[in-house]
């Protein structure tokens, strides 16, 4: 009787191990989703990875925005969940908590380089020389006038500042699912808002809500899709000014032109030097529990940040990515090798 019981237990344990192994081997292709800013870089890396590592399959890269990618990433561990989330912003504390609550306890943060956020219009449109305050006053729900907060009366850019073009205000900005949106607000809208004396007099919480509240009269359009959708808006409406990643602009110079921000033109040099005020790091987040289970995952992450792939003079720099400094690259490479998690 005891022998039968032991045999049954061993059989059950064996079946569990077989089931686990089957699940681990049920997918042999790296699955990636997330930021539309990181998407073109990740797609290049995936293709080159497939070409250079014959023993592994070419990763599959999807979009969905930074928030969407991280939400998928944090759904759990296993072959039915993605391995890598692309993000144009740092993962938030509440997202880390959501990950860990769902069993995603090993989150490897990999900074892959830098990008700038630019304001662009059609090549045949007017030239813009923007300040953060201009952008805030163009999109705000309310603005201060004569010591009071009133509904935004501005309908043309030159009403905000006579030096700006005499054209209708139409801003095409990233939807809230995009990491670009958070950086746009943090580095342009809120600083522009806080230059105003009336806002400085508000309580901190009130000021935060006031600065990010947007007008709803159709002059600000939130784009949930990727930058190609924003570009389509510009092509359809000559007055539109869109918000893009620098890399997308670099790839579409024949169709759009950029505005200066605080007197600085966005380019690789001004972003690397820190002179251009609207820049940000870009990330991929790797699921540590999938390393050794999904073939090639750690190799993919190391390849992504290798000097040949994303350093100075690399394919990704040509595609618009601003490379990491050598010391940063060395630290991140070590973190990947050691599976150092958040």
mmCIF file of C-alpha atoms in Angstrom:
data_model
loop_
_atom_site.group_PDB
_atom_site.id
_atom_site.type_symbol
_atom_site.label_atom_id
_atom_site.label_comp_id
_atom_site.label_asym_id
_atom_site.label_seq_id
_atom_site.Cartn_x
_atom_site.Cartn_y
_atom_site.Cartn_z
ATOM 1 C CA UNK A 1 0.000 0.000 0.000
ATOM 2 C CA UNK A 2 2.795 2.355 0.984
ATOM 3 C CA UNK A 3 4.732 1.393 -2.122
ATOM 4 C CA UNK A 4 1.729 2.178 -4.311
ATOM 5 C CA UNK A 5 1.312 5.555 -2.604
ATOM 6 C CA UNK A 6 4.996 6.420 -3.140
ATOM 7 C CA UNK A 7 4.764 5.309 -6.767
ATOM 8 C CA UNK A 8 1.728 7.512 -7.318
ATOM 9 C CA UNK A 9 3.471 10.511 -5.764
ATOM 10 C CA UNK A 10 6.565 9.965 -7.921
ATOM 11 C CA UNK A 11 4.386 9.589 -11.003
ATOM 12 C CA UNK A 12 2.525 12.818 -10.206
ATOM 13 C CA UNK A 13 5.804 14.655 -9.618
ATOM 14 C CA UNK A 14 7.167 13.319 -12.887
ATOM 15 C CA UNK A 15 4.073 14.406 -14.790
ATOM 16 C CA UNK A 16 4.372 17.899 -13.267
ATOM 17 C CA UNK A 17 8.007 18.135 -14.393
ATOM 18 C CA UNK A 18 7.081 16.954 -17.882
ATOM 19 C CA UNK A 19 4.231 19.491 -18.065
ATOM 20 C CA UNK A 20 6.535 22.299 -16.912
ATOM 21 C CA UNK A 21 9.182 21.322 -19.449
ATOM 22 C CA UNK A 22 6.555 21.151 -22.194
ATOM 23 C CA UNK A 23 5.298 24.628 -21.305
ATOM 24 C CA UNK A 24 8.846 26.000 -21.227
ATOM 25 C CA UNK A 25 9.516 24.581 -24.668
ATOM 26 C CA UNK A 26 6.106 25.492 -26.101
ATOM 27 C CA UNK A 27 7.509 28.735 -27.489
ATOM 28 C CA UNK A 28 10.913 29.213 -29.063
ATOM 29 C CA UNK A 29 10.477 32.783 -30.334
ATOM 30 C CA UNK A 30 11.091 35.896 -28.214
ATOM 31 C CA UNK A 31 7.927 38.007 -27.931
ATOM 32 C CA UNK A 32 8.286 41.801 -27.566
ATOM 33 C CA UNK A 33 5.697 44.604 -27.309
ATOM 34 C CA UNK A 34 5.440 48.231 -26.236
ATOM 35 C CA UNK A 35 6.665 51.698 -27.133
ATOM 36 C CA UNK A 36 6.165 52.984 -30.666
ATOM 37 C CA UNK A 37 9.315 55.075 -30.165
ATOM 38 C CA UNK A 38 11.426 52.004 -29.403
ATOM 39 C CA UNK A 39 9.630 49.884 -32.022
ATOM 40 C CA UNK A 40 11.828 50.786 -35.035
ATOM 41 C CA UNK A 41 15.034 50.214 -33.044
ATOM 42 C CA UNK A 42 13.749 46.930 -31.636
ATOM 43 C CA UNK A 43 12.674 45.776 -35.097
ATOM 44 C CA UNK A 44 16.170 46.411 -36.481
ATOM 45 C CA UNK A 45 17.757 44.542 -33.559
ATOM 46 C CA UNK A 46 15.352 41.608 -34.003
ATOM 47 C CA UNK A 47 16.193 41.298 -37.692
ATOM 48 C CA UNK A 48 19.947 41.560 -37.098
ATOM 49 C CA UNK A 49 19.697 39.096 -34.207
ATOM 50 C CA UNK A 50 18.004 36.582 -36.500
ATOM 51 C CA UNK A 51 20.728 37.106 -39.104
ATOM 52 C CA UNK A 52 23.614 36.768 -36.629
ATOM 53 C CA UNK A 53 22.345 33.982 -34.363
ATOM 54 C CA UNK A 54 21.309 31.099 -36.586
ATOM 55 C CA UNK A 55 20.552 28.926 -33.542
ATOM 56 C CA UNK A 56 17.693 31.245 -32.481
ATOM 57 C CA UNK A 57 14.513 32.353 -34.219
ATOM 58 C CA UNK A 58 14.002 36.011 -35.159
ATOM 59 C CA UNK A 59 12.104 37.771 -32.325
ATOM 60 C CA UNK A 60 8.573 39.033 -32.975
ATOM 61 C CA UNK A 61 8.148 42.746 -32.193
ATOM 62 C CA UNK A 62 4.786 44.446 -31.622
ATOM 63 C CA UNK A 63 3.714 47.949 -30.623
ATOM 64 C CA UNK A 64 0.914 49.088 -28.284
ATOM 65 C CA UNK A 65 2.610 51.962 -26.434
ATOM 66 C CA UNK A 66 4.846 51.914 -23.365
ATOM 67 C CA UNK A 67 1.973 51.507 -20.909
ATOM 68 C CA UNK A 68 0.364 48.774 -23.006
ATOM 69 C CA UNK A 69 3.622 46.859 -23.341
ATOM 70 C CA UNK A 70 4.370 47.039 -19.622
ATOM 71 C CA UNK A 71 0.810 45.956 -18.830
ATOM 72 C CA UNK A 72 1.292 42.835 -20.988
ATOM 73 C CA UNK A 73 4.725 42.256 -19.476
ATOM 74 C CA UNK A 74 3.298 42.341 -15.954
ATOM 75 C CA UNK A 75 0.479 39.865 -16.616
ATOM 76 C CA UNK A 76 2.537 36.950 -15.381
ATOM 77 C CA UNK A 77 5.272 34.429 -16.131
ATOM 78 C CA UNK A 78 5.019 31.675 -18.737
ATOM 79 C CA UNK A 79 4.979 30.992 -22.440
ATOM 80 C CA UNK A 80 1.659 32.824 -22.878
ATOM 81 C CA UNK A 81 3.198 36.139 -21.686
ATOM 82 C CA UNK A 82 5.663 38.437 -23.461
ATOM 83 C CA UNK A 83 9.378 38.361 -22.673
ATOM 84 C CA UNK A 84 10.358 41.975 -23.309
ATOM 85 C CA UNK A 85 8.536 45.295 -22.898
ATOM 86 C CA UNK A 86 9.805 48.280 -24.881
ATOM 87 C CA UNK A 87 9.356 51.591 -23.091
ATOM 88 C CA UNK A 88 10.162 55.220 -23.796
ATOM 89 C CA UNK A 89 9.942 55.968 -20.070
ATOM 90 C CA UNK A 90 11.049 54.351 -16.843
ATOM 91 C CA UNK A 91 8.725 51.734 -15.368
ATOM 92 C CA UNK A 92 6.521 53.239 -12.639
ATOM 93 C CA UNK A 93 6.481 51.968 -9.024
ATOM 94 C CA UNK A 94 2.840 50.877 -9.341
ATOM 95 C CA UNK A 95 3.738 48.885 -12.466
ATOM 96 C CA UNK A 96 6.559 47.142 -10.592
ATOM 97 C CA UNK A 97 4.049 46.300 -7.837
ATOM 98 C CA UNK A 98 1.577 44.940 -10.416
ATOM 99 C CA UNK A 99 4.325 42.813 -11.944
ATOM 100 C CA UNK A 100 5.348 41.333 -8.615
ATOM 101 C CA UNK A 101 1.735 40.705 -7.578
ATOM 102 C CA UNK A 102 1.381 38.585 -10.731
ATOM 103 C CA UNK A 103 4.600 36.646 -10.106
ATOM 104 C CA UNK A 104 6.898 38.731 -12.339
ATOM 105 C CA UNK A 105 9.549 39.188 -9.685
ATOM 106 C CA UNK A 106 12.655 39.439 -11.881
ATOM 107 C CA UNK A 107 12.476 42.656 -13.917
ATOM 108 C CA UNK A 108 15.739 43.488 -15.659
ATOM 109 C CA UNK A 109 15.871 47.153 -16.659
ATOM 110 C CA UNK A 110 17.983 47.752 -19.765
ATOM 111 C CA UNK A 111 18.622 51.327 -20.884
ATOM 112 C CA UNK A 112 19.346 51.143 -24.616
ATOM 113 C CA UNK A 113 20.129 54.803 -25.421
ATOM 114 C CA UNK A 114 18.496 58.221 -25.632
ATOM 115 C CA UNK A 115 15.967 60.048 -27.771
ATOM 116 C CA UNK A 116 14.573 63.563 -28.004
ATOM 117 C CA UNK A 117 10.949 64.677 -28.234
ATOM 118 C CA UNK A 118 10.368 67.149 -31.037
ATOM 119 C CA UNK A 119 7.608 69.414 -32.296
ATOM 120 C CA UNK A 120 7.203 69.099 -36.037
ATOM 121 C CA UNK A 121 5.019 70.473 -38.800
ATOM 122 C CA UNK A 122 4.764 69.938 -42.536
ATOM 123 C CA UNK A 123 7.740 71.064 -44.589
ATOM 124 C CA UNK A 124 5.545 73.678 -46.296
ATOM 125 C CA UNK A 125 4.164 75.055 -43.007
ATOM 126 C CA UNK A 126 5.382 78.002 -40.948
ATOM 127 C CA UNK A 127 8.570 77.979 -38.857
ATOM 128 C CA UNK A 128 8.037 77.606 -35.102
ATOM 129 C CA UNK A 129 10.350 78.827 -32.356
ATOM 130 C CA UNK A 130 8.677 77.436 -29.265
ATOM 131 C CA UNK A 131 9.088 77.949 -25.549
ATOM 132 C CA UNK A 132 7.530 75.558 -23.006
ATOM 133 C CA UNK A 133 5.157 78.342 -21.941
ATOM 134 C CA UNK A 134 3.834 78.610 -25.522
ATOM 135 C CA UNK A 135 2.961 74.916 -25.563
ATOM 136 C CA UNK A 136 1.199 75.081 -22.202
ATOM 137 C CA UNK A 137 -0.864 78.112 -23.246
ATOM 138 C CA UNK A 138 -1.819 76.400 -26.513
ATOM 139 C CA UNK A 139 -3.180 73.233 -24.876
ATOM 140 C CA UNK A 140 -4.402 74.376 -21.444
ATOM 141 C CA UNK A 141 -8.030 74.117 -20.386
ATOM 142 C CA UNK A 142 -7.665 77.399 -18.493
ATOM 143 C CA UNK A 143 -5.102 80.191 -18.575
ATOM 144 C CA UNK A 144 -4.467 83.143 -16.257
ATOM 145 C CA UNK A 145 -5.683 86.529 -17.464
ATOM 146 C CA UNK A 146 -5.997 89.707 -15.416
ATOM 147 C CA UNK A 147 -5.353 87.776 -12.213
ATOM 148 C CA UNK A 148 -8.064 85.167 -12.903
ATOM 149 C CA UNK A 149 -8.150 81.683 -14.398
ATOM 150 C CA UNK A 150 -10.343 81.723 -17.506
ATOM 151 C CA UNK A 151 -11.274 79.253 -20.248
ATOM 152 C CA UNK A 152 -8.503 79.197 -22.846
ATOM 153 C CA UNK A 153 -9.294 81.980 -25.330
ATOM 154 C CA UNK A 154 -6.344 81.365 -27.681
ATOM 155 C CA UNK A 155 -7.255 80.113 -31.146
ATOM 156 C CA UNK A 156 -4.128 81.225 -33.046
ATOM 157 C CA UNK A 157 -0.456 80.890 -32.129
ATOM 158 C CA UNK A 158 0.313 84.597 -32.580
ATOM 159 C CA UNK A 159 -2.283 85.420 -29.911
ATOM 160 C CA UNK A 160 0.021 83.667 -27.435
ATOM 161 C CA UNK A 161 3.154 85.409 -28.705
ATOM 162 C CA UNK A 162 3.351 87.805 -31.680
ATOM 163 C CA UNK A 163 6.619 86.120 -32.710
ATOM 164 C CA UNK A 164 4.744 82.866 -33.397
ATOM 165 C CA UNK A 165 3.048 82.120 -36.743
ATOM 166 C CA UNK A 166 -0.386 83.544 -37.504
ATOM 167 C CA UNK A 167 -2.083 80.169 -37.852
ATOM 168 C CA UNK A 168 -4.743 78.122 -36.129
ATOM 169 C CA UNK A 169 -3.729 76.176 -33.028
ATOM 170 C CA UNK A 170 -3.943 72.437 -33.657
ATOM 171 C CA UNK A 171 -1.720 70.227 -31.521
ATOM 172 C CA UNK A 172 -1.458 66.488 -32.183
ATOM 173 C CA UNK A 173 -0.026 64.960 -29.021
ATOM 174 C CA UNK A 174 0.580 61.343 -27.926
ATOM 175 C CA UNK A 175 -2.235 59.566 -26.113
ATOM 176 C CA UNK A 176 -1.883 58.640 -22.453
ATOM 177 C CA UNK A 177 -0.770 55.104 -23.431
ATOM 178 C CA UNK A 178 2.504 56.510 -24.773
ATOM 179 C CA UNK A 179 5.661 57.043 -22.734
ATOM 180 C CA UNK A 180 6.226 60.099 -24.918
ATOM 181 C CA UNK A 181 3.164 61.716 -23.339
ATOM 182 C CA UNK A 182 4.605 61.531 -19.827
ATOM 183 C CA UNK A 183 7.915 63.070 -20.918
ATOM 184 C CA UNK A 184 6.080 65.717 -22.974
ATOM 185 C CA UNK A 185 4.144 66.810 -19.896
ATOM 186 C CA UNK A 186 7.054 66.509 -17.483
ATOM 187 C CA UNK A 187 9.606 68.400 -19.589
ATOM 188 C CA UNK A 188 7.491 70.852 -21.602
ATOM 189 C CA UNK A 189 3.925 71.412 -20.404
ATOM 190 C CA UNK A 190 4.452 71.537 -16.636
ATOM 191 C CA UNK A 191 7.660 73.640 -16.725
ATOM 192 C CA UNK A 192 5.932 76.040 -19.139
ATOM 193 C CA UNK A 193 2.933 76.278 -16.834
ATOM 194 C CA UNK A 194 5.040 76.916 -13.756
ATOM 195 C CA UNK A 195 6.711 79.974 -15.297
ATOM 196 C CA UNK A 196 3.436 81.846 -14.768
ATOM 197 C CA UNK A 197 3.169 83.923 -11.581
ATOM 198 C CA UNK A 198 -0.472 82.944 -11.013
ATOM 199 C CA UNK A 199 0.441 79.251 -11.064
ATOM 200 C CA UNK A 200 3.327 79.767 -8.649
ATOM 201 C CA UNK A 201 0.762 81.087 -6.169
ATOM 202 C CA UNK A 202 -1.296 77.862 -6.291
ATOM 203 C CA UNK A 203 -0.919 74.973 -3.840
ATOM 204 C CA UNK A 204 1.292 72.168 -5.203
ATOM 205 C CA UNK A 205 -1.548 69.689 -5.834
ATOM 206 C CA UNK A 206 -3.743 72.362 -7.407
ATOM 207 C CA UNK A 207 -0.899 73.502 -9.645
ATOM 208 C CA UNK A 208 -0.266 69.934 -10.853
ATOM 209 C CA UNK A 209 -3.905 69.431 -11.863
ATOM 210 C CA UNK A 210 -4.148 72.883 -13.423
ATOM 211 C CA UNK A 211 -1.014 72.423 -15.526
ATOM 212 C CA UNK A 212 -2.082 69.119 -17.115
ATOM 213 C CA UNK A 213 -5.780 69.898 -17.674
ATOM 214 C CA UNK A 214 -6.370 70.130 -21.439
ATOM 215 C CA UNK A 215 -8.832 72.101 -23.503
ATOM 216 C CA UNK A 216 -11.617 70.058 -25.097
ATOM 217 C CA UNK A 217 -12.567 72.278 -28.035
ATOM 218 C CA UNK A 218 -10.843 70.130 -30.654
ATOM 219 C CA UNK A 219 -7.605 72.128 -30.815
ATOM 220 C CA UNK A 220 -5.686 69.392 -28.990
ATOM 221 C CA UNK A 221 -5.926 65.902 -30.508
ATOM 222 C CA UNK A 222 -4.651 62.871 -28.614
ATOM 223 C CA UNK A 223 -3.150 60.224 -30.907
ATOM 224 C CA UNK A 224 -3.461 56.711 -29.482
ATOM 225 C CA UNK A 225 -1.674 55.085 -32.426
ATOM 226 C CA UNK A 226 1.957 55.367 -33.445
ATOM 227 C CA UNK A 227 3.781 58.297 -35.034
ATOM 228 C CA UNK A 228 2.572 57.379 -38.524
ATOM 229 C CA UNK A 229 -0.927 58.356 -37.379
ATOM 230 C CA UNK A 230 0.378 61.713 -36.140
ATOM 231 C CA UNK A 231 2.164 62.210 -39.464
ATOM 232 C CA UNK A 232 -1.074 61.471 -41.316
ATOM 233 C CA UNK A 233 -2.765 64.219 -39.286
ATOM 234 C CA UNK A 234 -0.076 66.685 -40.384
ATOM 235 C CA UNK A 235 -0.423 65.643 -44.007
ATOM 236 C CA UNK A 236 -4.192 66.167 -43.836
ATOM 237 C CA UNK A 237 -4.117 69.486 -41.939
ATOM 238 C CA UNK A 238 -1.456 72.040 -42.796
ATOM 239 C CA UNK A 239 -1.842 73.926 -39.501
ATOM 240 C CA UNK A 240 -1.200 70.861 -37.330
ATOM 241 C CA UNK A 241 1.879 70.663 -35.103
ATOM 242 C CA UNK A 242 2.713 67.149 -33.942
ATOM 243 C CA UNK A 243 4.819 65.652 -31.170
ATOM 244 C CA UNK A 244 7.298 62.972 -32.298
ATOM 245 C CA UNK A 245 10.427 61.167 -31.228
ATOM 246 C CA UNK A 246 13.601 62.549 -32.832
ATOM 247 C CA UNK A 247 14.281 59.228 -34.543
ATOM 248 C CA UNK A 248 10.922 59.365 -36.364
ATOM 249 C CA UNK A 249 11.666 62.903 -37.529
ATOM 250 C CA UNK A 250 15.117 61.853 -38.754
ATOM 251 C CA UNK A 251 13.478 59.145 -40.858
ATOM 252 C CA UNK A 252 10.915 61.593 -42.313
ATOM 253 C CA UNK A 253 12.914 64.767 -42.941
ATOM 254 C CA UNK A 254 11.477 64.983 -46.441
ATOM 255 C CA UNK A 255 7.960 65.414 -45.040
ATOM 256 C CA UNK A 256 8.279 67.277 -41.740
ATOM 257 C CA UNK A 257 10.434 69.966 -40.136
ATOM 258 C CA UNK A 258 11.123 70.585 -36.468
ATOM 259 C CA UNK A 259 10.634 73.581 -34.220
ATOM 260 C CA UNK A 260 13.322 74.883 -31.914
ATOM 261 C CA UNK A 261 12.592 74.655 -28.193
ATOM 262 C CA UNK A 262 14.053 77.395 -25.993
ATOM 263 C CA UNK A 263 16.163 78.444 -28.981
ATOM 264 C CA UNK A 264 17.775 75.022 -29.487
ATOM 265 C CA UNK A 265 17.321 72.846 -32.563
ATOM 266 C CA UNK A 266 16.938 69.144 -31.724
ATOM 267 C CA UNK A 267 19.644 66.899 -33.163
ATOM 268 C CA UNK A 268 22.034 64.201 -31.957
ATOM 269 C CA UNK A 269 24.668 66.720 -30.840
ATOM 270 C CA UNK A 270 22.343 68.971 -28.819
ATOM 271 C CA UNK A 271 20.711 65.978 -27.130
ATOM 272 C CA UNK A 272 23.997 64.278 -26.239
ATOM 273 C CA UNK A 273 25.310 67.571 -24.829
ATOM 274 C CA UNK A 274 22.092 68.155 -22.854
ATOM 275 C CA UNK A 275 21.566 71.520 -24.569
ATOM 276 C CA UNK A 276 18.207 70.494 -26.049
ATOM 277 C CA UNK A 277 15.772 70.498 -23.110
ATOM 278 C CA UNK A 278 13.406 67.694 -24.157
ATOM 279 C CA UNK A 279 15.357 64.426 -24.165
ATOM 280 C CA UNK A 280 14.850 61.083 -22.436
ATOM 281 C CA UNK A 281 16.350 57.616 -21.970
ATOM 282 C CA UNK A 282 14.785 54.635 -23.743
ATOM 283 C CA UNK A 283 14.422 51.181 -22.171
ATOM 284 C CA UNK A 284 13.654 47.552 -22.693
ATOM 285 C CA UNK A 285 12.474 45.472 -19.725
ATOM 286 C CA UNK A 286 13.443 41.802 -19.781
ATOM 287 C CA UNK A 287 11.632 39.074 -17.824
ATOM 288 C CA UNK A 288 14.384 37.378 -15.818
ATOM 289 C CA UNK A 289 12.322 34.235 -15.204
ATOM 290 C CA UNK A 290 12.214 33.625 -18.978
ATOM 291 C CA UNK A 291 16.004 33.650 -19.374
ATOM 292 C CA UNK A 292 17.082 30.044 -19.916
ATOM 293 C CA UNK A 293 13.501 29.121 -20.823
ATOM 294 C CA UNK A 294 12.818 31.172 -23.951
ATOM 295 C CA UNK A 295 15.793 30.482 -26.244
ATOM 296 C CA UNK A 296 18.094 33.429 -26.916
ATOM 297 C CA UNK A 297 16.495 35.927 -24.534
ATOM 298 C CA UNK A 298 19.639 36.918 -22.634
ATOM 299 C CA UNK A 299 21.646 36.883 -25.856
ATOM 300 C CA UNK A 300 19.091 39.230 -27.432
ATOM 301 C CA UNK A 301 19.340 41.724 -24.560
ATOM 302 C CA UNK A 302 23.154 41.696 -24.703
ATOM 303 C CA UNK A 303 23.084 42.083 -28.486
ATOM 304 C CA UNK A 304 20.705 45.060 -28.188
ATOM 305 C CA UNK A 305 23.209 47.056 -26.114
ATOM 306 C CA UNK A 306 26.367 45.814 -27.817
ATOM 307 C CA UNK A 307 28.653 48.495 -29.205
ATOM 308 C CA UNK A 308 28.310 47.133 -32.728
ATOM 309 C CA UNK A 309 24.508 47.246 -32.572
ATOM 310 C CA UNK A 310 23.818 50.472 -30.672
ATOM 311 C CA UNK A 311 27.126 52.265 -30.106
ATOM 312 C CA UNK A 312 28.568 55.234 -31.979
ATOM 313 C CA UNK A 313 28.716 54.508 -35.702
ATOM 314 C CA UNK A 314 26.228 51.642 -35.326
ATOM 315 C CA UNK A 315 23.095 50.699 -37.238
ATOM 316 C CA UNK A 316 20.848 52.060 -34.480
ATOM 317 C CA UNK A 317 22.672 55.379 -34.333
ATOM 318 C CA UNK A 318 22.043 55.687 -38.075
ATOM 319 C CA UNK A 319 18.366 54.995 -37.337
ATOM 320 C CA UNK A 320 18.282 57.898 -34.857
ATOM 321 C CA UNK A 321 19.147 56.338 -31.499
ATOM 322 C CA UNK A 322 21.523 58.383 -29.347
ATOM 323 C CA UNK A 323 24.065 55.882 -27.994
ATOM 324 C CA UNK A 324 24.976 55.186 -24.377
ATOM 325 C CA UNK A 325 28.294 56.357 -22.990
ATOM 326 C CA UNK A 326 30.885 53.558 -22.688
ATOM 327 C CA UNK A 327 30.684 53.383 -18.883
ATOM 328 C CA UNK A 328 26.872 53.150 -18.975
ATOM 329 C CA UNK A 329 27.039 50.415 -21.605
ATOM 330 C CA UNK A 330 29.483 48.410 -19.460
ATOM 331 C CA UNK A 331 27.224 48.688 -16.364
ATOM 332 C CA UNK A 332 24.100 47.660 -18.269
ATOM 333 C CA UNK A 333 25.855 44.736 -19.944
ATOM 334 C CA UNK A 334 26.982 43.500 -16.533
ATOM 335 C CA UNK A 335 23.446 43.843 -15.164
ATOM 336 C CA UNK A 336 22.087 41.684 -18.004
ATOM 337 C CA UNK A 337 24.742 39.019 -17.470
ATOM 338 C CA UNK A 338 24.026 38.922 -13.723
ATOM 339 C CA UNK A 339 20.225 39.102 -14.230
ATOM 340 C CA UNK A 340 20.155 42.065 -11.834
ATOM 341 C CA UNK A 341 16.499 42.937 -11.281
ATOM 342 C CA UNK A 342 14.598 45.908 -9.866
#
